[in-house]
């Protein structure tokens, strides 16, 4: 039971800090997790996705900043957002599949 609790704590911590990544069933896909807090839900989502783009490849980041698109990848993103002290915090799970 102790090892189960430790494993759950590690998994929770890795999700909270955006460090967890998992390879999807397709070897051309990778899933990244992140969170961001911003004044609006739209900007919190953008910053959260930006963090996942950086985790996939820093080479993709300039293009995402310029166009809000990830060239060469199909991105499937799911968000969970909530008010957070006058701002909005969004968690994202984003799967990047090479086209």
PDB file of C-alpha atoms in Angstrom:
ATOM      1  CA  UNK A   1       0.000   0.000   0.000  1.00  0.00           C
ATOM      2  CA  UNK A   2       2.877   2.353   0.784  1.00  0.00           C
ATOM      3  CA  UNK A   3       4.412   1.888  -2.676  1.00  0.00           C
ATOM      4  CA  UNK A   4       1.014   2.567  -4.264  1.00  0.00           C
ATOM      5  CA  UNK A   5       0.722   5.832  -2.326  1.00  0.00           C
ATOM      6  CA  UNK A   6       4.221   6.863  -3.364  1.00  0.00           C
ATOM      7  CA  UNK A   7       3.497   6.043  -7.008  1.00  0.00           C
ATOM      8  CA  UNK A   8       0.302   8.113  -6.888  1.00  0.00           C
ATOM      9  CA  UNK A   9       2.166  11.036  -5.328  1.00  0.00           C
ATOM     10  CA  UNK A  10       4.856  10.913  -8.025  1.00  0.00           C
ATOM     11  CA  UNK A  11       2.254  10.727 -10.790  1.00  0.00           C
ATOM     12  CA  UNK A  12       0.326  13.628  -9.285  1.00  0.00           C
ATOM     13  CA  UNK A  13       3.468  15.728  -8.930  1.00  0.00           C
ATOM     14  CA  UNK A  14       4.582  15.042 -12.489  1.00  0.00           C
ATOM     15  CA  UNK A  15       1.143  16.051 -13.802  1.00  0.00           C
ATOM     16  CA  UNK A  16       1.114  19.204 -11.703  1.00  0.00           C
ATOM     17  CA  UNK A  17       4.498  20.328 -12.989  1.00  0.00           C
ATOM     18  CA  UNK A  18       3.919  19.386 -16.627  1.00  0.00           C
ATOM     19  CA  UNK A  19       6.804  16.935 -16.593  1.00  0.00           C
ATOM     20  CA  UNK A  20       4.844  13.841 -17.507  1.00  0.00           C
ATOM     21  CA  UNK A  21       4.782  12.655 -21.089  1.00  0.00           C
ATOM     22  CA  UNK A  22       3.338   9.510 -22.524  1.00  0.00           C
ATOM     23  CA  UNK A  23       3.741   7.993 -25.960  1.00  0.00           C
ATOM     24  CA  UNK A  24       0.355   7.395 -27.524  1.00  0.00           C
ATOM     25  CA  UNK A  25      -0.502   4.124 -29.245  1.00  0.00           C
ATOM     26  CA  UNK A  26       0.872   5.600 -32.466  1.00  0.00           C
ATOM     27  CA  UNK A  27       4.664   5.957 -32.285  1.00  0.00           C
ATOM     28  CA  UNK A  28       4.339   9.242 -34.199  1.00  0.00           C
ATOM     29  CA  UNK A  29       2.358  10.779 -31.331  1.00  0.00           C
ATOM     30  CA  UNK A  30       3.338  12.155 -27.953  1.00  0.00           C
ATOM     31  CA  UNK A  31       1.175  13.601 -25.170  1.00  0.00           C
ATOM     32  CA  UNK A  32       2.332  16.466 -22.960  1.00  0.00           C
ATOM     33  CA  UNK A  33       0.685  18.103 -19.962  1.00  0.00           C
ATOM     34  CA  UNK A  34       0.945  21.651 -18.624  1.00  0.00           C
ATOM     35  CA  UNK A  35      -0.910  24.375 -16.772  1.00  0.00           C
ATOM     36  CA  UNK A  36      -0.990  28.147 -16.976  1.00  0.00           C
ATOM     37  CA  UNK A  37      -2.655  30.994 -15.125  1.00  0.00           C
ATOM     38  CA  UNK A  38      -3.661  34.209 -16.875  1.00  0.00           C
ATOM     39  CA  UNK A  39      -6.323  36.941 -16.660  1.00  0.00           C
ATOM     40  CA  UNK A  40      -8.545  35.286 -19.302  1.00  0.00           C
ATOM     41  CA  UNK A  41      -9.401  31.693 -20.152  1.00  0.00           C
ATOM     42  CA  UNK A  42      -8.293  32.182 -23.751  1.00  0.00           C
ATOM     43  CA  UNK A  43      -4.841  33.414 -22.770  1.00  0.00           C
ATOM     44  CA  UNK A  44      -4.441  30.732 -20.075  1.00  0.00           C
ATOM     45  CA  UNK A  45      -5.185  28.080 -22.717  1.00  0.00           C
ATOM     46  CA  UNK A  46      -2.697  29.664 -25.135  1.00  0.00           C
ATOM     47  CA  UNK A  47       0.086  29.784 -22.522  1.00  0.00           C
ATOM     48  CA  UNK A  48      -0.620  26.206 -21.375  1.00  0.00           C
ATOM     49  CA  UNK A  49      -0.412  24.933 -24.956  1.00  0.00           C
ATOM     50  CA  UNK A  50       2.734  27.001 -25.502  1.00  0.00           C
ATOM     51  CA  UNK A  51       4.379  25.094 -22.649  1.00  0.00           C
ATOM     52  CA  UNK A  52       3.518  21.744 -24.248  1.00  0.00           C
ATOM     53  CA  UNK A  53       4.886  22.926 -27.601  1.00  0.00           C
ATOM     54  CA  UNK A  54       8.184  23.755 -25.874  1.00  0.00           C
ATOM     55  CA  UNK A  55       8.194  20.290 -24.289  1.00  0.00           C
ATOM     56  CA  UNK A  56       7.808  18.633 -27.697  1.00  0.00           C
ATOM     57  CA  UNK A  57      10.522  20.710 -29.399  1.00  0.00           C
ATOM     58  CA  UNK A  58      11.958  24.152 -28.867  1.00  0.00           C
ATOM     59  CA  UNK A  59      12.262  24.343 -32.661  1.00  0.00           C
ATOM     60  CA  UNK A  60       8.451  24.458 -32.920  1.00  0.00           C
ATOM     61  CA  UNK A  61       8.119  27.305 -30.426  1.00  0.00           C
ATOM     62  CA  UNK A  62       8.901  30.338 -32.665  1.00  0.00           C
ATOM     63  CA  UNK A  63       6.313  29.245 -35.211  1.00  0.00           C
ATOM     64  CA  UNK A  64       3.697  28.716 -32.503  1.00  0.00           C
ATOM     65  CA  UNK A  65       4.365  32.157 -31.015  1.00  0.00           C
ATOM     66  CA  UNK A  66       4.026  33.757 -34.460  1.00  0.00           C
ATOM     67  CA  UNK A  67       0.963  31.860 -35.722  1.00  0.00           C
ATOM     68  CA  UNK A  68      -0.564  29.912 -32.786  1.00  0.00           C
ATOM     69  CA  UNK A  69      -0.176  26.800 -34.971  1.00  0.00           C
ATOM     70  CA  UNK A  70       2.192  23.832 -34.702  1.00  0.00           C
ATOM     71  CA  UNK A  71       3.530  23.161 -38.185  1.00  0.00           C
ATOM     72  CA  UNK A  72       3.927  19.503 -39.098  1.00  0.00           C
ATOM     73  CA  UNK A  73       1.729  18.211 -36.253  1.00  0.00           C
ATOM     74  CA  UNK A  74      -1.932  17.505 -35.689  1.00  0.00           C
ATOM     75  CA  UNK A  75      -2.639  18.722 -32.148  1.00  0.00           C
ATOM     76  CA  UNK A  76      -5.513  17.361 -30.074  1.00  0.00           C
ATOM     77  CA  UNK A  77      -5.864  19.392 -26.896  1.00  0.00           C
ATOM     78  CA  UNK A  78      -8.206  19.023 -23.928  1.00  0.00           C
ATOM     79  CA  UNK A  79      -8.474  21.691 -21.245  1.00  0.00           C
ATOM     80  CA  UNK A  80      -9.787  21.934 -17.709  1.00  0.00           C
ATOM     81  CA  UNK A  81     -10.066  25.563 -16.605  1.00  0.00           C
ATOM     82  CA  UNK A  82     -11.208  27.134 -13.343  1.00  0.00           C
ATOM     83  CA  UNK A  83     -11.261  30.577 -11.717  1.00  0.00           C
ATOM     84  CA  UNK A  84      -8.184  31.180  -9.570  1.00  0.00           C
ATOM     85  CA  UNK A  85      -8.127  34.306  -7.403  1.00  0.00           C
ATOM     86  CA  UNK A  86      -9.301  36.768 -10.036  1.00  0.00           C
ATOM     87  CA  UNK A  87      -7.550  34.907 -12.836  1.00  0.00           C
ATOM     88  CA  UNK A  88      -8.097  31.613 -14.661  1.00  0.00           C
ATOM     89  CA  UNK A  89      -5.921  28.502 -14.412  1.00  0.00           C
ATOM     90  CA  UNK A  90      -6.084  25.962 -17.243  1.00  0.00           C
ATOM     91  CA  UNK A  91      -4.623  22.465 -17.338  1.00  0.00           C
ATOM     92  CA  UNK A  92      -4.056  20.979 -20.776  1.00  0.00           C
ATOM     93  CA  UNK A  93      -3.406  17.489 -22.102  1.00  0.00           C
ATOM     94  CA  UNK A  94      -2.142  17.915 -25.658  1.00  0.00           C
ATOM     95  CA  UNK A  95      -1.368  15.081 -28.050  1.00  0.00           C
ATOM     96  CA  UNK A  96       0.972  15.917 -30.922  1.00  0.00           C
ATOM     97  CA  UNK A  97       0.919  13.557 -33.915  1.00  0.00           C
ATOM     98  CA  UNK A  98       3.349  14.051 -36.792  1.00  0.00           C
ATOM     99  CA  UNK A  99       1.539  14.596 -40.084  1.00  0.00           C
TER     100      UNK A  99
END
